[in-house]
Amino acid sequence: MSSIRVLPPGLQNQIAAGEVVERPSSVVKELVENSLDAGAGSVQVYLEQGGQALVEVVDDGAGMLPDDMALAVTRHATSKIFSMQDLASVQSFGFRGEALPSIASVSRLRLSSCVQGRDEGSFLEILYGDHLEKGPEAMDPGTKVKVQNLLANIPARLKFLKTKNTEARKCSENFIRLALANLEVDLELYSEGRSLHRFFANENLKERLSRVWPEQLCRDLKDVELDQGDFRVHGVASSPENAQARGERMLFYVNNRAVKDKTLISALKQAYKGRLLSREYPQAVIFLEIPPEEVDVNVHPAKSEVRFRNEKHVFSLVSRAVGKVLDKNYFQVPEMPAEEVDVAGRADSPRYGPGPGETRPEMPVFREDFRHETAPDYGDRPPKKPAPPVHAPDMGLSYLGQVENNYLVFLNSSGRLLVVDQHGAHERVVFEYLKNRQGSVQSRMLAMPMQIELHQAEKNLLEEIWSMLRSLGFVLELHDERLLQVKGLPDILTSGEGIEALRSMLEDKARDMDGILIAMACRTSIKSGSSMTRDEALGLAHKLMQCKEMNFCPHGRPICMDLGGKELERLFKRR
Ligand code: ADP
Ligand code: MG
């Protein structure tokens, strides 16, 4: 007797259900997608007990004829594709014909449907895969799917469900995910009889987001838009100042299908690189529209994973599209002839600093160099009195002064107030300088070698970055496994700075060149709390304007706060 048998259909469905129906939220996703595929203009979802007791989805879509309803709960029966070619260019959410039979095999399912133009529909009731009853039902055109006691016949899976609240939240997340991509449809979610979310038809993306994301975040969202040939990226992205500590607001859609994809996540992170602290995440909703042959949607039964034909292209497109809108240019050089710019607001305001066409004294890149500089002479004013603004027309800036020896305050040519963090700004300048000069840093040998004691982990880390340190001019020797002897340092660091830089590399676990350069830049930059002369302040602004990235310090903190009328109004509670 043959030992191989074809499994009965009921068991086939239950096995398939293992992948398609993980939890109530999967049912919400599959049923709402079916409603959207049926062209519904309005969809209501009802949950009880986090969806385990009930998920009911009611739509006003095309509906089904009685014979089709029996097929709808048959495995691999679908109205959405008929051939491999159809699959290659599939536009609908569904195409595998697996959701309804899978759900029906692990719940009590009641399917009611009425096609448009008829005044009577029919129903079909199934318990754990067995057909119980069917017959006519008086109802409006559309479809109603009622799923009760999900997974009750599979205790092993039931016990993996979380609390009712957690399951309800997951249902709600899937519901919102679909709502953000189907703006023309009216969608409402109820839980335990209460309306949780209502999205009205024809709202735009930002309107829908404002119902579910914090107000401040939504106010500062930036529009993303990039067209390139057959590819289009659009959506919204948070400004880096609104980053959050969790990564759950990074939502991606490929040809309107909600997907989870590592390439897209890393492309988004790439766009924010250097603009966020290491523990922060961006928030964005990104839609990628690409030719169907560029993406395979049939990777997993839940259809939330995709495979791109050209991952690199997708990566660069998304990171460029987002990166573009994050670049800010606070320091706009004015269009007007310099003579007419009078930012101080008075025609007779005295003019300090270099005039148009003149060059300003450059701020040295390193603090070490400051020490040998004689402070510029500003006449006989006592140093403590607030100095009048210094006008620097070639930069489109007026320098107003320093706040608490930490922040430099400027007014730019559009009349916005710029508050610059001096340490962060200098760190950025030094970091870029070091990066451009990596190969040409000289060593300075120390008269007295210095020692640092190491833990095992620190020693291992040090070994990883040893050759990079040497190429930067650190002359190091390891003694007795645990003792690091520092014999020479890059010539740009004083002994104290060099040792501090090494310590912070070990503390921050710097593993790459950027990490090392950040530690060096941090140590040798102007500290917060140091007073700066006006020319130093303008010199720093000038150097910063030449940096590739001038909005964020190498650690990812913002360098400049820019306050215009709107921001001030908000602070003064006028809005
Ligand atoms: P798929 O969506 O992959 O085709 P499903 O098992 O989800 O598979 O659904 C099977 C079929 O049932 C669909 O192809 C569709 O024809 C029909 N159907 C399901 N839900 C609805 C609905 N809400 N309105 C109209 N037809 C539906
Ligand atoms: Mg489906």
Coordinates of C-alpha atoms and ligand atoms in Angstrom, one line a residue:
M1 CA 0.0 0.0 0.0
S2 CA 1.3 3.4 -0.9
S3 CA 2.4 5.5 2.1
I4 CA 1.9 8.8 0.5
R5 CA -1.6 10.4 0.7
V6 CA -3.1 13.6 -0.4
L7 CA -4.3 15.5 2.7
P8 CA -8.0 16.2 3.0
P9 CA -8.9 19.8 1.9
G10 CA -9.8 20.7 5.5
L11 CA -6.3 19.9 6.7
Q12 CA -4.8 21.6 3.7
N13 CA -6.6 24.8 4.6
Q14 CA -5.6 24.6 8.2
I15 CA -1.9 24.2 7.2
A16 CA -2.2 27.2 4.9
A17 CA -3.9 29.1 7.7
G18 CA -0.7 28.7 9.7
E19 CA 0.9 31.3 7.4
V20 CA -2.0 33.5 6.4
V21 CA -3.9 33.7 9.7
E22 CA -1.4 34.4 12.4
R23 CA -3.7 36.4 14.6
P24 CA -6.9 38.6 14.5
S25 CA -5.0 41.4 12.8
S26 CA -4.2 39.1 9.8
V27 CA -7.9 38.6 9.4
V28 CA -8.5 42.3 9.5
K29 CA -5.9 42.8 6.8
E30 CA -7.2 40.0 4.5
L31 CA -10.8 40.9 4.8
V32 CA -10.4 44.7 4.3
E33 CA -8.1 44.0 1.3
N34 CA -10.9 41.8 -0.1
S35 CA -13.3 44.7 0.4
L36 CA -11.0 47.1 -1.3
D37 CA -10.4 44.6 -4.2
A38 CA -14.2 44.5 -4.6
G39 CA -14.2 48.2 -5.2
A40 CA -15.9 49.2 -1.9
G41 CA -16.4 52.9 -1.2
S42 CA -17.0 52.3 2.4
V43 CA -15.8 49.7 4.8
Q44 CA -16.6 49.1 8.5
V45 CA -14.7 46.8 10.8
Y46 CA -16.0 45.5 14.1
L47 CA -13.8 43.8 16.8
E48 CA -14.6 42.1 20.0
Q49 CA -12.1 40.9 22.5
G50 CA -9.2 42.1 20.4
G51 CA -10.7 40.4 17.3
Q52 CA -10.4 36.8 18.7
A53 CA -14.2 36.7 19.6
L54 CA -15.2 38.6 16.5
V55 CA -13.8 40.3 13.4
E56 CA -16.6 41.5 11.2
V57 CA -16.0 43.4 8.0
V58 CA -18.9 45.0 6.1
D59 CA -18.5 46.6 2.7
D60 CA -20.5 48.1 -0.2
G61 CA -18.4 46.5 -2.9
A62 CA -19.3 44.4 -5.9
G63 CA -20.7 41.5 -3.9
M64 CA -20.8 37.8 -4.9
L65 CA -23.4 35.5 -6.5
P66 CA -24.3 32.5 -4.3
D67 CA -22.3 30.0 -6.5
D68 CA -19.3 32.3 -6.2
M69 CA -19.6 32.3 -2.5
A70 CA -19.0 28.6 -2.3
L71 CA -16.0 29.0 -4.5
A72 CA -14.7 31.9 -2.5
V73 CA -14.1 29.6 0.5
T74 CA -12.4 27.0 -1.7
R75 CA -8.6 26.9 -1.7
H76 CA -6.9 28.5 -4.7
A77 CA -10.2 29.9 -6.1
T78 CA -9.8 33.5 -7.0
S79 CA -11.5 36.0 -9.3
K80 CA -8.3 38.1 -9.5
I81 CA -5.9 36.3 -11.7
F82 CA -6.2 33.6 -14.3
S83 CA -2.7 33.1 -15.6
M84 CA 0.9 33.5 -14.8
Q85 CA 0.9 36.7 -16.9
D86 CA -1.8 38.2 -14.7
L87 CA 0.3 37.4 -11.7
A88 CA 3.2 39.3 -13.1
S89 CA 1.2 42.5 -13.3
V90 CA -1.3 42.0 -10.5
Q91 CA -2.9 45.1 -9.3
S92 CA -5.2 43.7 -6.6
F93 CA -4.2 43.0 -3.1
G94 CA -5.4 39.3 -3.3
F95 CA -4.5 36.7 -5.9
R96 CA -3.7 33.5 -4.1
G97 CA -7.3 32.5 -3.2
E98 CA -6.2 31.4 0.2
A99 CA -7.5 33.9 2.8
L100 CA -11.2 32.9 3.0
P101 CA -10.7 29.1 3.1
S102 CA -7.8 29.5 5.6
I103 CA -9.9 31.7 7.9
A104 CA -12.9 29.4 7.5
S105 CA -10.9 26.4 8.6
V106 CA -10.0 28.0 11.9
S107 CA -13.1 29.8 12.9
R108 CA -16.8 30.1 12.6
L109 CA -17.3 32.1 9.4
R110 CA -20.5 33.6 8.1
L111 CA -20.2 35.1 4.7
S112 CA -23.1 37.2 3.4
S113 CA -23.1 38.9 0.0
C114 CA -25.4 40.6 -2.4
V115 CA -24.3 41.7 -5.9
Q116 CA -25.0 45.2 -7.0
G117 CA -28.4 45.7 -8.5
R118 CA -30.1 42.8 -6.7
D119 CA -32.3 43.2 -3.7
E120 CA -31.6 39.9 -2.1
G121 CA -28.3 38.3 -1.2
S122 CA -27.3 35.0 0.3
F123 CA -25.3 33.6 3.2
L124 CA -23.0 30.7 3.9
E125 CA -22.0 29.5 7.3
I126 CA -18.9 27.4 8.0
L127 CA -17.5 26.0 11.3
Y128 CA -13.9 25.0 11.3
G129 CA -14.0 24.2 7.6
D130 CA -17.3 22.3 7.6
H131 CA -20.2 23.9 5.7
L132 CA -23.2 24.2 8.1
E133 CA -25.9 26.2 6.4
K134 CA -26.6 28.4 3.4
G135 CA -29.6 30.3 2.2
P136 CA -31.0 33.7 1.1
E137 CA -30.4 36.8 3.2
A138 CA -32.0 40.2 2.9
M139 CA -29.3 42.8 2.7
D140 CA -27.9 45.8 0.9
P141 CA -25.5 45.2 -2.0
G142 CA -22.0 44.4 -0.8
T143 CA -20.4 41.8 1.4
K144 CA -20.4 41.1 5.1
V145 CA -17.8 38.6 6.6
K146 CA -18.2 37.6 10.2
V147 CA -15.3 35.7 11.8
Q148 CA -16.0 34.3 15.3
N149 CA -13.8 32.3 17.8
L150 CA -10.7 32.6 15.7
L151 CA -8.3 29.7 16.3
A152 CA -10.6 28.1 18.9
N153 CA -10.1 24.7 17.2
I154 CA -6.3 25.0 17.3
P155 CA -5.4 25.5 21.0
A156 CA -1.7 25.3 20.2
R157 CA -2.0 28.5 18.1
L158 CA -4.6 30.2 20.3
K159 CA -2.2 30.3 23.2
F160 CA 0.2 32.4 21.2
L161 CA -2.2 35.3 21.1
K162 CA -1.4 38.3 23.4
T163 CA -3.8 40.2 25.6
K164 CA -7.0 41.6 24.1
N165 CA -5.6 45.1 24.1
T166 CA -2.4 44.1 22.3
E167 CA -4.4 42.1 19.7
A168 CA -6.8 45.1 19.2
R169 CA -3.8 47.4 18.8
K170 CA -2.3 45.1 16.1
C171 CA -5.7 45.0 14.3
S172 CA -5.8 48.8 14.5
E173 CA -2.3 49.1 13.1
N174 CA -3.2 46.9 10.1
F175 CA -6.4 48.9 9.6
I176 CA -4.6 52.2 9.6
R177 CA -1.9 50.8 7.3
L178 CA -4.6 50.1 4.7
A179 CA -6.4 53.4 5.3
L180 CA -3.2 55.4 4.6
A181 CA -3.0 53.9 1.1
N182 CA -6.7 54.0 0.1
L183 CA -7.6 57.6 0.5
E184 CA -10.8 57.5 -1.6
V185 CA -12.5 54.9 0.7
D186 CA -14.4 55.7 3.9
L187 CA -13.1 53.4 6.6
E188 CA -14.2 53.0 10.2
L189 CA -13.0 50.7 12.9
Y190 CA -15.0 49.8 16.0
S191 CA -13.8 47.9 19.0
E192 CA -16.2 46.6 21.7
G193 CA -18.9 48.8 20.1
R194 CA -16.8 52.0 20.2
S195 CA -15.5 53.8 17.2
L196 CA -11.7 53.8 17.4
H197 CA -10.9 55.3 14.0
R198 CA -12.8 56.9 11.2
F199 CA -11.3 58.0 8.0
F200 CA -13.5 59.9 5.7
A201 CA -13.5 59.4 1.9
N202 CA -11.1 61.6 -0.1
E203 CA -9.0 62.9 2.8
N204 CA -5.4 63.4 1.9
L205 CA -2.5 61.5 3.4
K206 CA -1.6 64.2 5.9
E207 CA -5.2 64.6 7.0
R208 CA -5.4 60.8 7.7
L209 CA -2.0 60.9 9.5
S210 CA -3.2 63.8 11.7
R211 CA -5.8 61.4 13.1
V212 CA -3.3 58.9 14.2
W213 CA 0.1 60.6 14.7
P214 CA 1.1 63.4 17.2
E215 CA 0.2 66.9 16.2
Q216 CA 3.8 68.3 16.4
L217 CA 5.1 65.5 14.2
C218 CA 2.4 66.0 11.6
R219 CA 2.9 69.8 11.5
D220 CA 6.5 69.4 10.4
L221 CA 6.1 66.5 8.0
K222 CA 7.9 67.1 4.7
D223 CA 6.5 66.1 1.3
V224 CA 8.6 63.6 -0.5
E225 CA 8.4 63.4 -4.3
L226 CA 10.8 62.0 -6.8
D227 CA 10.0 60.9 -10.3
Q228 CA 12.5 59.0 -12.3
G229 CA 11.4 57.3 -15.5
D230 CA 8.9 54.6 -14.6
F231 CA 9.8 54.9 -10.9
R232 CA 8.1 57.2 -8.5
V233 CA 8.7 57.8 -4.8
H234 CA 6.2 59.9 -2.8
G235 CA 4.9 60.3 0.7
V236 CA 5.9 62.2 3.8
A237 CA 8.9 62.2 6.1
S238 CA 9.4 63.6 9.6
S239 CA 11.9 66.4 10.2
P240 CA 14.9 65.1 12.1
E241 CA 14.0 67.2 15.1
N242 CA 10.9 65.0 15.6
A243 CA 12.7 61.7 15.7
Q244 CA 11.5 59.1 18.2
A245 CA 13.0 56.3 20.1
R246 CA 10.9 53.5 18.4
G247 CA 10.9 52.4 14.8
E248 CA 7.3 51.7 14.3
R249 CA 6.4 54.7 12.3
M250 CA 8.4 53.8 9.2
L251 CA 5.7 52.7 6.7
F252 CA 6.3 51.5 3.2
Y253 CA 4.1 50.7 0.3
V254 CA 5.1 49.2 -3.0
N255 CA 2.5 49.8 -5.7
N256 CA 0.1 50.6 -2.9
R257 CA 0.7 47.3 -1.1
A258 CA 1.9 47.7 2.5
V259 CA 5.2 45.9 2.8
K260 CA 7.9 45.2 5.3
D261 CA 11.2 45.4 3.6
K262 CA 14.8 45.7 4.9
T263 CA 16.0 47.5 1.8
L264 CA 13.4 50.2 2.2
I265 CA 14.1 50.6 5.9
S266 CA 17.8 51.0 5.4
A267 CA 17.3 53.4 2.5
L268 CA 15.2 55.6 4.8
K269 CA 17.8 55.4 7.6
Q270 CA 20.4 56.3 5.1
A271 CA 18.6 59.5 4.2
Y272 CA 18.6 60.5 7.9
K273 CA 22.2 59.4 8.4
G274 CA 24.1 61.9 10.4
R275 CA 20.9 63.7 11.3
L276 CA 19.7 61.5 14.1
L277 CA 21.3 60.2 17.3
S278 CA 22.1 56.6 17.3
R279 CA 19.0 55.7 19.3
E280 CA 16.6 57.6 17.2
Y281 CA 14.3 56.6 14.4
P282 CA 12.8 58.6 11.6
Q283 CA 9.1 58.5 10.9
A284 CA 7.8 58.3 7.4
V285 CA 5.2 57.0 5.0
I286 CA 6.8 56.2 1.7
F287 CA 5.0 55.0 -1.4
L288 CA 7.1 53.4 -4.1
E289 CA 5.5 53.0 -7.5
I290 CA 7.5 50.8 -9.9
P291 CA 6.8 48.8 -13.0
P292 CA 5.2 45.4 -11.9
E293 CA 8.1 43.4 -13.5
E294 CA 10.5 45.2 -11.1
V295 CA 9.0 43.6 -8.1
D296 CA 7.9 40.1 -7.0
V297 CA 4.9 40.3 -4.6
N298 CA 4.5 36.5 -4.4
V299 CA 7.2 35.9 -1.8
H300 CA 5.1 34.9 1.2
P301 CA 1.4 34.0 1.7
A302 CA 0.8 37.1 3.8
K303 CA 2.1 39.1 0.8
S304 CA 3.7 41.7 3.0
E305 CA 7.2 40.8 1.8
V306 CA 8.5 41.7 -1.7
R307 CA 11.6 41.1 -3.7
F308 CA 13.0 43.8 -5.9
R309 CA 14.7 43.0 -9.2
N310 CA 17.2 45.9 -8.6
E311 CA 17.5 46.5 -4.9
K312 CA 20.4 49.0 -5.3
H313 CA 18.3 51.2 -7.6
V314 CA 15.4 51.1 -5.2
F315 CA 17.6 51.9 -2.3
S316 CA 19.3 54.9 -3.9
L317 CA 16.0 56.2 -5.2
V318 CA 14.3 56.2 -1.8
S319 CA 17.2 57.5 0.1
R320 CA 17.7 60.3 -2.4
A321 CA 14.0 61.2 -2.5
V322 CA 13.9 61.6 1.3
G323 CA 17.4 63.0 1.7
K324 CA 16.5 65.8 -0.7
V325 CA 13.7 67.2 1.5
L326 CA 15.8 67.0 4.7
D327 CA 18.5 69.3 3.5
K328 CA 17.9 72.8 4.9
N329 CA 19.8 75.9 4.0
Y330 CA 19.6 78.3 6.9
F331 CA 22.5 80.3 5.6
Q332 CA 21.1 81.6 2.4
V333 CA 23.3 84.1 0.6
P334 CA 21.1 87.0 -0.4
E335 CA 20.2 87.6 -4.0
M336 CA 20.2 91.4 -3.6
P337 CA 23.3 93.5 -4.0
A338 CA 25.1 93.5 -0.7
E339 CA 24.8 97.3 -0.2
E340 CA 21.0 97.2 0.1
V341 CA 21.0 94.5 2.7
D342 CA 20.4 96.1 6.1
V343 CA 19.4 93.4 8.4
A344 CA 19.8 95.5 11.4
G345 CA 16.8 97.5 10.1
R346 CA 18.2 101.0 10.3
A347 CA 19.5 102.9 7.3
D348 CA 22.2 104.5 9.4
S349 CA 23.2 101.4 11.4
P350 CA 26.9 101.3 11.8
R351 CA 28.6 98.7 9.7
Y352 CA 31.3 96.5 11.2
G353 CA 33.4 93.7 9.8
P354 CA 34.5 93.4 6.2
G355 CA 32.4 95.3 3.6
P356 CA 31.2 93.8 0.3
G357 CA 34.0 92.2 -1.7
E358 CA 36.4 92.2 1.3
T359 CA 37.5 89.0 2.8
R360 CA 36.9 88.2 6.4
P361 CA 39.5 86.8 8.8
E362 CA 39.2 83.0 8.5
M363 CA 38.6 81.1 11.7
P364 CA 41.4 78.6 12.1
V365 CA 40.0 75.0 11.9
F366 CA 41.5 73.9 15.1
R367 CA 41.2 75.3 18.6
E368 CA 44.9 74.8 19.1
D369 CA 45.5 77.5 16.5
F370 CA 43.3 79.9 18.3
R371 CA 45.6 80.1 21.2
H372 CA 48.3 81.7 19.1
E373 CA 45.9 84.2 17.6
T374 CA 45.7 87.7 18.9
A375 CA 42.1 88.6 19.4
P376 CA 40.9 91.0 16.7
D377 CA 40.8 94.6 17.7
Y378 CA 37.3 96.1 17.9
G379 CA 38.3 99.4 19.2
D380 CA 37.9 100.6 22.8
R381 CA 34.5 99.2 23.7
P382 CA 34.6 97.3 27.0
P383 CA 34.4 93.6 26.1
K384 CA 31.4 92.8 28.4
K385 CA 28.9 95.3 26.8
P386 CA 26.8 93.8 24.1
A387 CA 28.4 94.7 20.9
P388 CA 26.3 96.0 18.0
P389 CA 25.5 93.5 15.2
V390 CA 28.2 92.7 12.8
H391 CA 27.0 92.6 9.3
A392 CA 28.5 90.1 6.9
P393 CA 26.7 90.7 3.6
D394 CA 28.7 88.1 1.6
M395 CA 27.3 85.5 3.9
G396 CA 23.9 87.0 4.2
L397 CA 24.3 87.1 7.9
S398 CA 24.4 89.6 10.8
Y399 CA 26.0 88.3 13.9
L400 CA 24.1 89.4 17.0
G401 CA 26.1 87.8 19.8
Q402 CA 26.8 84.8 21.9
V403 CA 24.4 83.4 24.5
E404 CA 25.9 81.9 27.7
N405 CA 29.1 81.2 25.9
N406 CA 27.3 78.3 24.1
Y407 CA 25.2 79.6 21.3
L408 CA 25.9 82.0 18.5
V409 CA 23.0 84.1 17.3
F410 CA 22.7 85.4 13.8
L411 CA 20.0 87.0 11.6
N412 CA 19.9 85.7 8.1
S413 CA 18.9 87.5 4.9
S414 CA 15.3 86.3 5.1
G415 CA 15.1 87.8 8.6
R416 CA 15.1 84.5 10.4
L417 CA 16.9 84.2 13.7
L418 CA 19.6 81.5 13.6
V419 CA 20.9 80.0 16.9
V420 CA 24.0 78.0 16.3
D421 CA 25.4 75.5 18.8
Q422 CA 29.1 76.5 18.7
H423 CA 30.5 73.1 19.8
G424 CA 28.4 71.2 17.3
A425 CA 29.2 73.6 14.5
H426 CA 32.9 73.4 15.2
E427 CA 32.8 69.7 15.5
R428 CA 31.2 69.4 12.1
V429 CA 33.9 71.7 10.6
V430 CA 36.7 69.8 12.1
F431 CA 35.2 66.4 11.3
E432 CA 34.9 67.3 7.6
Y433 CA 38.4 68.7 7.6
L434 CA 39.7 65.5 9.1
K435 CA 37.8 63.4 6.7
N436 CA 39.2 65.2 3.7
R437 CA 42.7 65.0 5.0
Q438 CA 42.7 61.5 6.4
G439 CA 45.9 60.4 4.6
S440 CA 48.0 63.5 5.4
V441 CA 47.9 63.8 9.1
Q442 CA 51.3 63.9 10.7
S443 CA 52.4 62.2 14.0
R444 CA 53.9 64.2 16.8
M445 CA 56.0 62.0 19.1
L446 CA 55.4 62.6 22.8
A447 CA 58.5 63.4 25.0
M448 CA 56.9 61.2 27.7
P449 CA 54.8 58.3 26.5
M450 CA 51.4 58.1 28.2
Q451 CA 49.6 55.0 29.4
I452 CA 46.0 53.8 29.3
E453 CA 44.8 50.6 31.1
L454 CA 42.5 48.5 29.1
H455 CA 39.8 45.9 29.8
Q456 CA 39.6 42.8 27.7
A457 CA 36.7 44.2 25.6
E458 CA 38.6 47.5 25.1
K459 CA 41.7 45.6 24.0
N460 CA 39.6 43.7 21.4
L461 CA 38.1 46.8 20.1
L462 CA 41.4 48.5 19.9
E463 CA 42.8 45.7 17.8
E464 CA 39.9 46.1 15.4
I465 CA 40.7 49.8 14.8
W466 CA 44.4 49.6 15.3
S467 CA 45.4 50.1 11.7
M468 CA 43.0 53.0 11.2
L469 CA 44.5 54.7 14.3
R470 CA 48.0 54.2 12.9
S471 CA 47.0 55.7 9.6
L472 CA 45.8 58.7 11.4
G473 CA 49.0 59.3 13.2
F474 CA 48.5 57.6 16.5
V475 CA 51.7 55.8 17.6
L476 CA 50.6 53.1 20.0
E477 CA 52.1 50.0 21.7
L478 CA 50.4 47.3 23.6
H479 CA 52.2 46.1 26.8
D480 CA 51.3 43.2 29.0
E481 CA 48.1 42.6 27.2
R482 CA 46.3 45.3 29.2
L483 CA 48.5 48.4 29.0
L484 CA 48.3 50.7 26.1
Q485 CA 51.3 53.0 25.6
V486 CA 50.7 56.1 23.6
K487 CA 53.9 57.3 22.1
G488 CA 52.7 59.7 19.5
L489 CA 49.5 61.5 18.5
P490 CA 48.1 63.1 15.4
D491 CA 49.7 66.6 15.3
I492 CA 46.4 68.3 15.4
L493 CA 45.6 67.0 18.9
T494 CA 47.2 68.1 22.2
S495 CA 48.3 65.3 24.5
G496 CA 45.3 65.8 26.7
E497 CA 42.9 65.8 23.7
G498 CA 44.6 62.8 22.2
I499 CA 44.2 60.7 25.4
E500 CA 40.6 61.9 25.8
A501 CA 39.8 61.0 22.2
L502 CA 41.2 57.5 22.6
R503 CA 39.2 57.1 25.8
S504 CA 36.0 58.2 24.1
M505 CA 36.6 55.9 21.1
L506 CA 36.8 53.0 23.6
E507 CA 33.7 54.2 25.5
D508 CA 31.6 54.8 22.4
K509 CA 32.9 51.6 20.8
A510 CA 34.0 53.4 17.7
R511 CA 34.4 50.6 15.1
D512 CA 35.0 52.6 11.9
M513 CA 36.8 55.6 10.5
D514 CA 33.9 57.9 11.1
G515 CA 33.6 56.9 14.7
I516 CA 37.3 57.6 15.2
L517 CA 37.2 60.9 13.5
I518 CA 34.1 61.9 15.5
A519 CA 36.0 61.3 18.7
M520 CA 38.9 63.3 17.5
A521 CA 36.7 66.2 16.2
C522 CA 34.8 66.3 19.5
R523 CA 37.9 66.6 21.6
T524 CA 39.6 69.3 19.6
S525 CA 36.5 71.5 19.0
I526 CA 35.6 74.6 20.9
K527 CA 33.9 73.6 24.1
S528 CA 30.5 74.7 25.1
G529 CA 31.1 77.5 27.6
S530 CA 34.0 79.1 25.8
S531 CA 33.7 82.7 24.8
M532 CA 34.2 83.5 21.2
T533 CA 35.1 86.8 19.5
R534 CA 32.9 88.1 16.7
D535 CA 35.3 87.3 14.0
E536 CA 35.6 83.8 15.4
A537 CA 31.9 83.5 15.3
L538 CA 31.6 84.7 11.8
G539 CA 34.6 82.6 10.8
L540 CA 32.9 79.5 12.2
A541 CA 29.7 80.3 10.3
H542 CA 31.7 80.8 7.1
K543 CA 33.5 77.5 7.6
L544 CA 30.3 75.7 8.4
M545 CA 28.7 77.0 5.2
Q546 CA 31.4 75.2 3.3
C547 CA 30.7 71.9 4.9
K548 CA 28.9 69.2 2.9
E549 CA 26.4 68.7 5.8
M550 CA 25.8 71.8 7.8
N551 CA 22.7 71.0 9.7
F552 CA 23.9 68.2 12.0
C553 CA 27.0 67.6 14.0
P554 CA 28.7 64.3 13.4
H555 CA 26.8 62.7 16.3
G556 CA 23.6 63.6 14.7
R557 CA 22.5 66.6 16.9
P558 CA 21.1 69.6 15.2
I559 CA 23.6 72.5 14.8
C560 CA 21.2 75.3 14.1
M561 CA 17.7 76.2 15.3
D562 CA 16.1 78.6 12.9
L563 CA 13.3 80.8 14.2
G564 CA 11.1 82.7 11.9
G565 CA 7.8 84.5 12.5
K566 CA 5.8 81.3 12.7
E567 CA 8.1 79.6 15.3
L568 CA 8.1 82.8 17.4
E569 CA 4.4 83.1 17.2
R570 CA 4.1 79.6 18.5
L571 CA 6.5 80.4 21.4
F572 CA 4.5 83.5 22.3
K573 CA 1.3 81.5 22.0
R574 CA -0.2 83.7 19.4
R575 CA -1.2 80.7 17.4
Ligands
ADP1 P1 -8.0 36.3 -3.0 O1 -8.3 37.6 -2.4 O2 -6.6 36.0 -3.0 O3 -8.6 36.1 -4.4 P2 -9.6 35.2 -0.9 O4 -9.7 33.9 -0.3 O5 -9.3 36.4 -0.1 O6 -8.6 35.1 -2.1 O7 -11.0 35.5 -1.6 C1 -11.5 34.6 -2.6 C2 -12.4 35.3 -3.6 O8 -13.6 35.7 -2.9 C3 -11.9 36.6 -4.2 O9 -11.1 36.3 -5.3 C4 -13.2 37.3 -4.5 O10 -13.6 37.0 -5.8 C5 -14.2 36.9 -3.5 N1 -14.3 37.8 -2.4 C6 -13.8 37.8 -1.2 N2 -14.1 38.8 -0.4 C7 -15.0 39.6 -1.2 C8 -15.7 40.8 -0.9 N3 -15.6 41.5 0.2 N4 -16.4 41.3 -1.9 C9 -16.5 40.6 -3.1 N5 -15.9 39.5 -3.4 C10 -15.1 38.9 -2.4
MG2 MG -8.0 38.1 -0.5

